[in-house]
CSV table of C-alpha atoms in Angstrom, one decimal:
chain,number,residue,atom,x,y,z
A,155,MET,CA,53.5,56.3,51.7
A,156,LEU,CA,54.2,59.7,53.2
A,157,GLY,CA,51.0,59.8,55.2
A,158,PRO,CA,51.2,56.3,56.8
A,159,LEU,CA,54.9,56.8,57.6
A,160,GLN,CA,54.3,60.1,59.2
A,161,GLU,CA,51.6,58.6,61.4
A,162,LEU,CA,54.0,55.8,62.3
A,163,ALA,CA,56.7,58.3,63.2
A,164,ASN,CA,54.3,60.4,65.3
A,165,GLU,CA,53.3,57.3,67.3
A,166,VAL,CA,56.9,56.3,68.0
A,167,ASP,CA,58.8,59.6,68.5
A,168,PRO,CA,57.5,62.7,66.6
A,169,ILE,CA,60.5,64.8,68.0
A,170,ARG,CA,63.4,62.6,67.0
A,171,ILE,CA,61.9,61.0,63.8
A,172,ARG,CA,61.5,63.2,60.7
A,173,VAL,CA,60.0,61.8,57.5
A,174,LEU,CA,61.3,63.3,54.2
A,175,THR,CA,59.9,62.9,50.8
A,176,VAL,CA,60.8,63.6,47.1
A,177,SER,CA,58.6,64.3,44.1
A,178,LYS,CA,59.0,60.9,42.4
A,179,ALA,CA,59.9,57.4,43.6
A,180,ASN,CA,63.7,57.2,42.9
A,181,LYS,CA,65.9,55.5,45.4
A,182,ARG,CA,69.1,57.5,44.6
A,183,LEU,CA,67.2,60.8,44.9
A,184,GLN,CA,65.7,59.7,48.2
A,185,MET,CA,69.2,58.7,49.5
A,186,VAL,CA,70.6,62.1,48.6
A,187,ALA,CA,67.8,63.9,50.3
A,188,GLY,CA,68.5,61.9,53.4
A,189,VAL,CA,72.3,62.5,53.2
A,190,ASN,CA,71.8,66.3,52.9
A,191,ALA,CA,69.5,66.3,56.0
A,192,THR,CA,72.1,64.4,58.1
A,193,THR,CA,73.9,66.4,60.8
A,194,THR,CA,76.0,63.6,62.3
A,195,GLU,CA,79.5,62.5,61.4
A,196,LEU,CA,78.2,58.9,60.4
A,197,LEU,CA,75.0,57.8,58.8
A,198,VAL,CA,73.5,54.4,58.2
A,199,PHE,CA,71.4,53.3,55.2
A,200,ALA,CA,68.9,50.6,56.1
A,201,ASP,CA,66.2,48.8,54.2
A,202,ASP,CA,62.7,48.8,55.6
A,203,ASP,CA,62.8,45.0,56.1
A,204,ALA,CA,66.2,45.0,57.9
A,205,ILE,CA,66.0,43.7,61.5
A,206,TRP,CA,68.9,44.6,63.7
A,207,LYS,CA,70.2,42.9,66.9
A,208,PRO,CA,70.7,45.2,69.9
A,209,THR,CA,74.5,44.9,69.4
A,210,MET,CA,74.4,45.7,65.6
A,211,LEU,CA,75.1,49.5,65.8
A,212,ASP,CA,77.9,49.2,68.3
A,213,TYR,CA,79.8,46.7,66.1
A,214,ILE,CA,79.3,48.8,63.0
A,215,LEU,CA,80.5,52.0,64.6
A,216,ALA,CA,83.6,50.3,66.1
A,217,CYS,CA,85.1,50.0,62.6
A,218,PHE,CA,85.2,53.7,62.3
A,219,GLU,CA,88.0,54.0,64.9
A,220,ASP,CA,90.1,53.6,61.7
A,221,LEU,CA,90.1,57.2,60.4
A,222,LYS,CA,90.4,55.9,56.9
A,223,MET,CA,87.3,53.7,57.1
A,224,GLY,CA,84.7,55.0,54.7
A,225,GLY,CA,82.0,52.3,54.7
A,226,VAL,CA,81.0,49.3,56.8
A,227,GLY,CA,78.7,46.5,56.1
A,228,THR,CA,77.3,43.5,57.9
A,229,CYS,CA,76.7,39.7,57.6
A,230,GLN,CA,73.2,38.7,56.8
A,231,THR,CA,70.6,35.9,57.2
A,232,VAL,CA,67.0,35.3,56.3
A,233,HIS,CA,64.0,36.2,58.4
A,234,ALA,CA,60.9,34.4,57.4
A,235,VAL,CA,57.9,36.3,56.1
A,236,ASP,CA,55.5,33.9,57.8
A,237,PRO,CA,55.1,34.8,61.5
A,238,SER,CA,55.3,31.1,62.4
A,239,GLY,CA,58.9,31.0,61.1
A,240,TYR,CA,58.2,28.7,58.2
A,241,GLN,CA,60.3,29.4,55.1
A,242,THR,CA,59.4,28.6,51.6
A,243,VAL,CA,61.8,27.0,49.2
A,244,TRP,CA,62.5,30.6,47.8
A,245,GLU,CA,63.4,31.9,51.2
A,246,VAL,CA,65.7,28.9,51.8
A,247,LEU,CA,67.4,29.5,48.5
A,248,ALA,CA,68.0,33.1,49.5
A,249,GLY,CA,69.4,31.9,52.9
A,250,PHE,CA,71.9,29.6,51.0
A,251,ARG,CA,72.9,32.6,48.9
A,252,LEU,CA,73.6,34.6,52.0
A,253,SER,CA,75.5,31.9,53.7
A,254,ILE,CA,77.9,31.6,50.8
A,255,ARG,CA,78.1,35.5,50.6
A,256,ASN,CA,79.0,35.7,54.3
A,257,ILE,CA,81.9,33.4,53.7
A,258,GLU,CA,83.1,35.2,50.6
A,259,VAL,CA,83.0,38.7,52.2
A,260,ALA,CA,84.7,37.4,55.4
A,261,ALA,CA,87.5,35.9,53.2
A,262,SER,CA,88.0,39.0,51.0
A,263,THR,CA,87.8,41.4,54.0
A,264,HIS,CA,90.5,39.6,55.9
A,265,LEU,CA,92.7,38.7,52.9
A,266,ASP,CA,93.1,42.1,51.3
A,267,GLY,CA,90.7,44.5,53.1
A,268,GLY,CA,88.3,44.6,50.1
A,269,VAL,CA,84.7,43.6,49.5
A,270,CYS,CA,82.7,43.3,46.3
A,271,CYS,CA,79.7,45.1,47.7
A,272,LEU,CA,78.7,46.7,50.9
A,273,SER,CA,75.1,45.5,50.9
A,274,GLY,CA,72.5,48.2,50.9
A,275,ARG,CA,70.3,46.3,53.4
A,276,THR,CA,72.4,48.0,56.1
A,277,ALA,CA,75.7,49.9,55.6
A,278,ALA,CA,77.3,52.8,57.5
A,279,TYR,CA,79.3,55.6,55.9
A,280,ARG,CA,81.1,58.7,56.8
A,281,THR,CA,78.7,61.6,56.0
A,282,LEU,CA,81.3,63.9,54.6
A,283,ILE,CA,82.0,61.4,51.8
A,284,LEU,CA,78.4,61.4,50.7
A,285,LYS,CA,77.9,65.2,51.1
A,286,ASP,CA,80.7,65.8,48.6
A,287,PRO,CA,79.2,67.5,45.5
A,288,ALA,CA,81.3,65.3,43.2
A,289,PHE,CA,79.8,62.1,44.8
A,290,GLN,CA,76.3,63.4,44.5
A,291,TYR,CA,76.7,64.4,41.0
A,292,GLY,CA,78.1,61.1,40.0
A,293,PHE,CA,75.5,59.2,42.1
A,294,GLN,CA,72.6,61.0,40.5
A,295,ASN,CA,73.9,61.0,37.0
A,296,ASP,CA,74.9,57.3,36.8
A,297,LEU,CA,74.4,56.0,33.3
A,298,TRP,CA,75.2,52.7,31.8
A,299,LEU,CA,76.9,53.0,28.4
A,300,GLY,CA,76.2,56.7,28.6
A,301,LYS,CA,72.4,56.5,28.1
A,302,TYR,CA,70.7,54.0,30.4
A,303,PRO,CA,69.9,55.6,33.8
A,304,LEU,CA,70.7,53.5,36.8
A,305,ASN,CA,68.5,53.7,39.9
A,306,SER,CA,69.2,50.4,41.6
A,307,GLY,CA,72.8,49.2,42.3
A,308,ASP,CA,73.3,52.1,44.6
A,309,ASP,CA,75.2,50.0,47.0
A,310,LYS,CA,77.6,48.9,44.2
A,311,PHE,CA,78.2,52.5,43.3
A,312,LEU,CA,78.9,53.4,46.9
A,313,THR,CA,81.4,50.5,47.3
A,314,ARG,CA,83.2,51.4,44.1
A,315,TRP,CA,83.4,55.1,45.2
A,316,MET,CA,85.1,54.0,48.4
A,317,VAL,CA,87.7,51.9,46.5
A,318,THR,CA,88.5,54.6,43.9
A,319,HIS,CA,88.8,57.5,46.4
A,320,GLY,CA,91.1,55.8,48.8
A,321,TRP,CA,88.6,54.9,51.6
A,322,ASN,CA,88.8,51.6,53.5
A,323,THR,CA,85.8,49.2,53.7
A,324,PHE,CA,85.0,46.5,56.1
A,325,VAL,CA,82.3,43.9,56.7
A,326,GLN,CA,81.5,42.8,60.2
A,327,VAL,CA,81.0,39.0,60.0
A,328,CYS,CA,80.1,38.0,63.5
A,329,PRO,CA,77.0,37.0,65.4
A,330,GLU,CA,76.7,40.4,67.1
A,331,ALA,CA,76.5,42.2,63.7
A,332,GLU,CA,74.2,39.6,62.0
A,333,LEU,CA,71.4,41.3,60.1
A,334,TYR,CA,68.0,39.6,59.5
A,335,SER,CA,66.2,40.5,56.4
A,336,THR,CA,63.0,39.3,54.6
A,337,PHE,CA,63.0,38.1,51.0
A,338,LYS,CA,60.3,37.4,48.5
A,339,ASN,CA,58.7,34.1,49.5
A,340,ASN,CA,57.5,33.3,46.0
A,341,TRP,CA,58.7,33.2,42.4
A,342,ARG,CA,59.2,37.0,42.4
A,343,PHE,CA,62.5,36.2,44.2
A,344,ILE,CA,63.8,35.3,40.7
A,345,LYS,CA,63.1,38.9,39.6
A,346,GLN,CA,65.1,40.2,42.5
A,347,VAL,CA,68.0,37.9,41.6
A,348,LEU,CA,67.9,39.0,38.0
A,349,ARG,CA,68.2,42.7,39.0
A,350,TRP,CA,71.1,42.0,41.4
A,351,THR,CA,72.8,40.0,38.7
A,352,ARG,CA,72.6,42.8,36.1
A,353,ASN,CA,73.9,45.3,38.8
A,354,THR,CA,76.8,42.9,39.5
A,355,TRP,CA,77.7,42.6,35.8
A,356,ARG,CA,77.7,46.4,35.3
A,357,SER,CA,79.6,47.1,38.5
A,358,ASP,CA,82.3,44.5,38.0
A,359,PHE,CA,83.0,45.5,34.4
A,360,ARG,CA,83.5,49.1,35.6
A,361,SER,CA,85.7,48.0,38.5
A,362,LEU,CA,87.8,45.7,36.4
A,363,PHE,CA,88.0,47.5,33.1
A,364,THR,CA,87.1,51.2,33.5
A,365,GLU,CA,88.3,52.3,36.9
A,366,ARG,CA,90.9,49.5,37.4
A,367,VAL,CA,91.9,50.8,40.9
A,368,ILE,CA,90.7,47.5,42.4
A,369,TRP,CA,93.6,45.5,40.8
A,370,HIS,CA,96.2,47.1,43.0
A,371,ARG,CA,94.1,48.0,46.0
A,372,HIS,CA,92.2,44.7,46.4
A,373,PRO,CA,93.7,42.0,44.0
A,374,TYR,CA,91.8,39.2,45.7
A,375,VAL,CA,88.5,40.9,45.1
A,376,ALA,CA,89.5,41.5,41.6
A,377,PHE,CA,90.3,37.8,41.2
A,378,THR,CA,86.8,36.9,42.5
A,379,MET,CA,85.2,39.2,40.0
A,380,VAL,CA,87.1,37.7,37.2
A,381,ASP,CA,86.1,34.2,38.5
A,382,LYS,CA,82.4,35.2,38.4
A,383,ILE,CA,82.6,36.2,34.8
A,384,PHE,CA,83.6,32.7,33.8
A,385,ASN,CA,81.6,30.8,36.4
A,386,PRO,CA,78.5,30.4,34.3
A,387,LEU,CA,80.5,28.8,31.5
A,388,THR,CA,82.4,26.5,33.8
A,389,LEU,CA,79.3,25.5,35.7
A,390,LEU,CA,77.3,24.7,32.5
A,391,SER,CA,80.3,22.8,31.0
A,392,GLY,CA,80.0,20.1,33.7
A,393,PRO,CA,76.8,18.4,32.7
A,394,VAL,CA,77.8,18.9,29.0
A,395,LEU,CA,81.1,16.9,29.5
A,396,VAL,CA,79.3,14.3,31.5
A,397,LEU,CA,76.8,13.8,28.7
A,398,ILE,CA,79.6,13.6,26.1
A,399,PHE,CA,81.3,10.9,28.3
A,400,ALA,CA,78.1,8.9,28.7
A,401,ILE,CA,77.7,8.8,24.9
A,402,LYS,CA,81.4,8.4,23.9
A,403,GLN,CA,82.1,5.6,26.3
A,404,ASN,CA,80.2,3.2,24.0
A,405,THR,CA,82.8,3.9,21.3
A,406,GLN,CA,85.7,3.1,23.5
A,407,VAL,CA,84.7,-0.3,24.6
A,408,GLY,CA,87.5,-2.7,25.4
A,409,HIS,CA,88.1,-5.9,27.4
A,410,THR,CA,89.0,-3.9,30.5
A,411,ASN,CA,86.8,-0.9,30.2
A,412,ALA,CA,83.2,-2.0,29.8
A,413,PRO,CA,80.8,1.0,29.4
A,414,LEU,CA,79.0,2.1,32.5
A,415,PRO,CA,75.2,2.2,32.6
A,416,ILE,CA,73.8,5.6,32.0
A,417,TRP,CA,72.0,5.6,35.3
A,418,ASN,CA,75.4,4.9,37.1
A,419,VAL,CA,77.0,7.9,35.3
A,420,LEU,CA,74.2,10.3,36.1
A,421,LEU,CA,73.6,9.1,39.7
A,422,SER,CA,77.4,9.4,40.4
A,423,TYR,CA,77.5,12.9,39.0
A,424,ILE,CA,74.4,14.2,40.8
A,425,THR,CA,75.7,12.6,44.1
A,426,TRP,CA,79.0,14.4,43.7
A,427,LEU,CA,77.3,17.7,43.1
A,428,LEU,CA,75.0,17.4,46.1
A,429,LEU,CA,78.0,16.5,48.3
A,430,THR,CA,80.2,19.4,47.1
A,431,ARG,CA,77.4,21.9,47.3
A,432,GLY,CA,76.4,20.6,50.7
A,433,LEU,CA,79.9,21.2,52.0
A,434,LYS,CA,79.9,24.8,50.9
A,435,LEU,CA,76.6,25.2,52.8
A,436,LEU,CA,77.8,23.5,56.0
A,437,PRO,CA,77.7,26.6,58.2
A,438,HIS,CA,74.0,27.2,57.1
A,439,LEU,CA,73.0,23.5,57.6
A,440,ILE,CA,74.6,23.5,61.1
A,441,GLN,CA,72.2,26.4,62.0
A,442,ARG,CA,69.2,25.0,60.1
A,443,PRO,CA,69.7,21.2,59.5
A,444,ARG,CA,66.1,20.9,58.2
A,445,ASP,CA,67.0,22.8,55.1
A,446,VAL,CA,69.1,19.8,53.8
A,447,ILE,CA,66.0,18.6,51.9
A,448,HIS,CA,66.3,21.7,49.7
A,449,LEU,CA,69.7,20.8,48.4
A,450,PRO,CA,68.3,19.3,45.1
A,451,ALA,CA,66.3,22.6,44.6
A,452,TRP,CA,69.6,24.5,45.3
A,453,LEU,CA,71.4,22.4,42.7
A,454,LEU,CA,68.7,23.1,40.1
A,455,PHE,CA,68.8,26.8,41.0
A,456,ASN,CA,72.5,26.9,40.5
A,457,TYR,CA,72.2,25.8,36.8
A,458,TYR,CA,69.2,28.1,36.3
A,459,PHE,CA,71.2,30.9,37.8
A,460,ALA,CA,74.1,30.2,35.4
A,461,VAL,CA,71.7,30.5,32.4
A,462,MET,CA,70.2,33.7,34.1
A,463,LYS,CA,73.7,35.2,34.3
A,464,VAL,CA,74.2,34.8,30.6
A,465,TYR,CA,70.8,36.2,29.9
A,466,ALA,CA,71.5,39.2,32.2
A,467,LEU,CA,74.8,39.9,30.4
A,468,PHE,CA,72.9,40.4,27.2
A,469,THR,CA,70.2,42.5,28.7
A,470,LEU,CA,72.2,45.0,30.7
A,471,HIS,CA,70.2,47.8,29.1
A,472,GLU,CA,67.2,46.8,31.1
A,473,VAL,CA,67.4,49.1,34.1
A,474,GLY,CA,63.9,48.7,35.6
A,475,TRP,CA,63.5,47.6,39.1
A,476,GLY,CA,61.7,44.4,38.2
A,477,THR,CA,59.7,44.0,41.3
A,478,ARG,CA,58.3,47.6,41.3
A,479,ALA,CA,56.5,48.8,38.2
A,480,GLY,CA,57.6,52.1,36.8
A,481,VAL,CA,60.5,52.5,39.2
A,482,GLY,CA,64.0,52.8,38.1
A,483,THR,CA,63.7,54.1,34.5
A,484,THR,CA,64.3,57.9,35.3
A,485,LEU,CA,67.7,59.5,36.2
A,486,ALA,CA,67.7,61.0,39.6
A,487,ALA,CA,69.4,64.2,38.2
A,488,ASP,CA,66.5,64.6,35.6
A,489,ILE,CA,63.9,64.5,38.4
A,490,THR,CA,65.9,67.3,40.2
A,491,LYS,CA,65.9,69.4,37.1
A,492,GLU,CA,62.1,69.0,36.6
A,493,ASP,CA,61.6,70.0,40.3
A,494,ASN,CA,63.8,73.1,39.8
A,495,ASN,CA,62.0,74.1,36.7
A,496,ARG,CA,58.6,73.6,38.4
A,497,ILE,CA,59.7,75.8,41.3
A,498,MET,CA,60.8,78.5,38.9
A,499,ASN,CA,57.6,78.4,37.0
A,500,ASP,CA,55.6,78.5,40.2
A,501,LYS,CA,57.6,81.7,41.2
A,502,MET,CA,57.0,83.4,38.0
A,503,GLU,CA,53.3,82.6,38.0
A,504,ALA,CA,52.9,83.7,41.6
A,505,ALA,CA,54.8,87.0,41.2
A,506,PRO,CA,52.8,90.2,40.7
A,507,PRO,CA,53.4,92.2,37.5
A,508,HIS,CA,56.5,94.5,37.4
A,509,VAL,CA,57.8,93.0,40.7
A,510,GLU,CA,61.3,91.6,40.8
A,511,LEU,CA,61.3,87.9,41.7
A,512,ASP,CA,63.2,86.7,44.8
A,513,VAL,CA,65.4,84.4,42.7
A,514,THR,CA,68.8,83.1,44.0
A,515,PRO,CA,72.0,83.4,41.8
A,516,LEU,CA,72.0,79.7,41.3
A,517,GLU,CA,68.4,79.7,40.0
A,518,ARG,CA,69.2,82.7,37.8
A,519,ALA,CA,72.1,81.0,36.3
A,520,HIS,CA,70.0,77.8,35.8
A,521,THR,CA,67.4,79.9,34.0
A,522,ARG,CA,70.0,81.3,31.7
A,523,ARG,CA,71.3,77.8,30.9
A,524,LEU,CA,67.7,76.6,30.0
A,525,SER,CA,67.2,79.6,27.8
């Protein structure tokens, strides 16, 4: 995409916009390349489908008046892929997820100053944190269980780094800082959710059991992470218990407790689920009341998502992107090593015989290590 992006940059502002590239598609490698080219005190990561309001940047930058502020995120909502504004059921489900997320991050931010994740769709950071060689080494050598290279989940890594290194985080949950983002408008949305779920499992396990800093810095966020671990089991136990009741009630028949018809039990349970799930989505439904017809789909998705979380837990070794073939299976640091080796080989091939190469001390040391 280098050519088309360069053409676009030239059309908009060839002086102020510079397009950078790396040798292989690897998000973390690309992010580090951008970080190292940054000359400002603050930088913002933004997805290509992120749409900002005119007030967005001002409200993000305001948080950095706190000199201990390391990273700032935003609240989010769905922008329809269809130019007419029509949203498919998949986009509505994404909107429901974002509405609940906005409530959760607002609560955690104001209760103990923490947040489970500064979403990579748009987040601002202090440049000096990300230019730290220790950060860049860890960021590009991130392995799950010491052998599975992680490319996605960069926002989770960044958030944990802020927590473990004493920096504050904040999420601006207000209309002026509301971010619009597009989502997959078909079944591929499920693949996105699966990738996010695996990233959440890996990151939460590290926060809770490996790093453990979050327990005393942000205890409420730690509590929500523990709650999410057990959430699939508690959610799936509901219909199981209702089914057991429907079957067992026939064995407990008495003069004063006649068994309820099975349709009565099921209808009551489904009505209760729709009501409680609808209350959680009230902020969303106030903005888009027409989405109420998708509540049954949201109910089914919740149970599917519970099963998916269990599946994701047992497939954490799958590190591919999911929606992008061949992306996400190579460690960023390995790509850098390949590039350095290629540069060294090119210099050696291009040099005339008996002429000393113009090699830096770092390259010379790297060559010795390889030999």
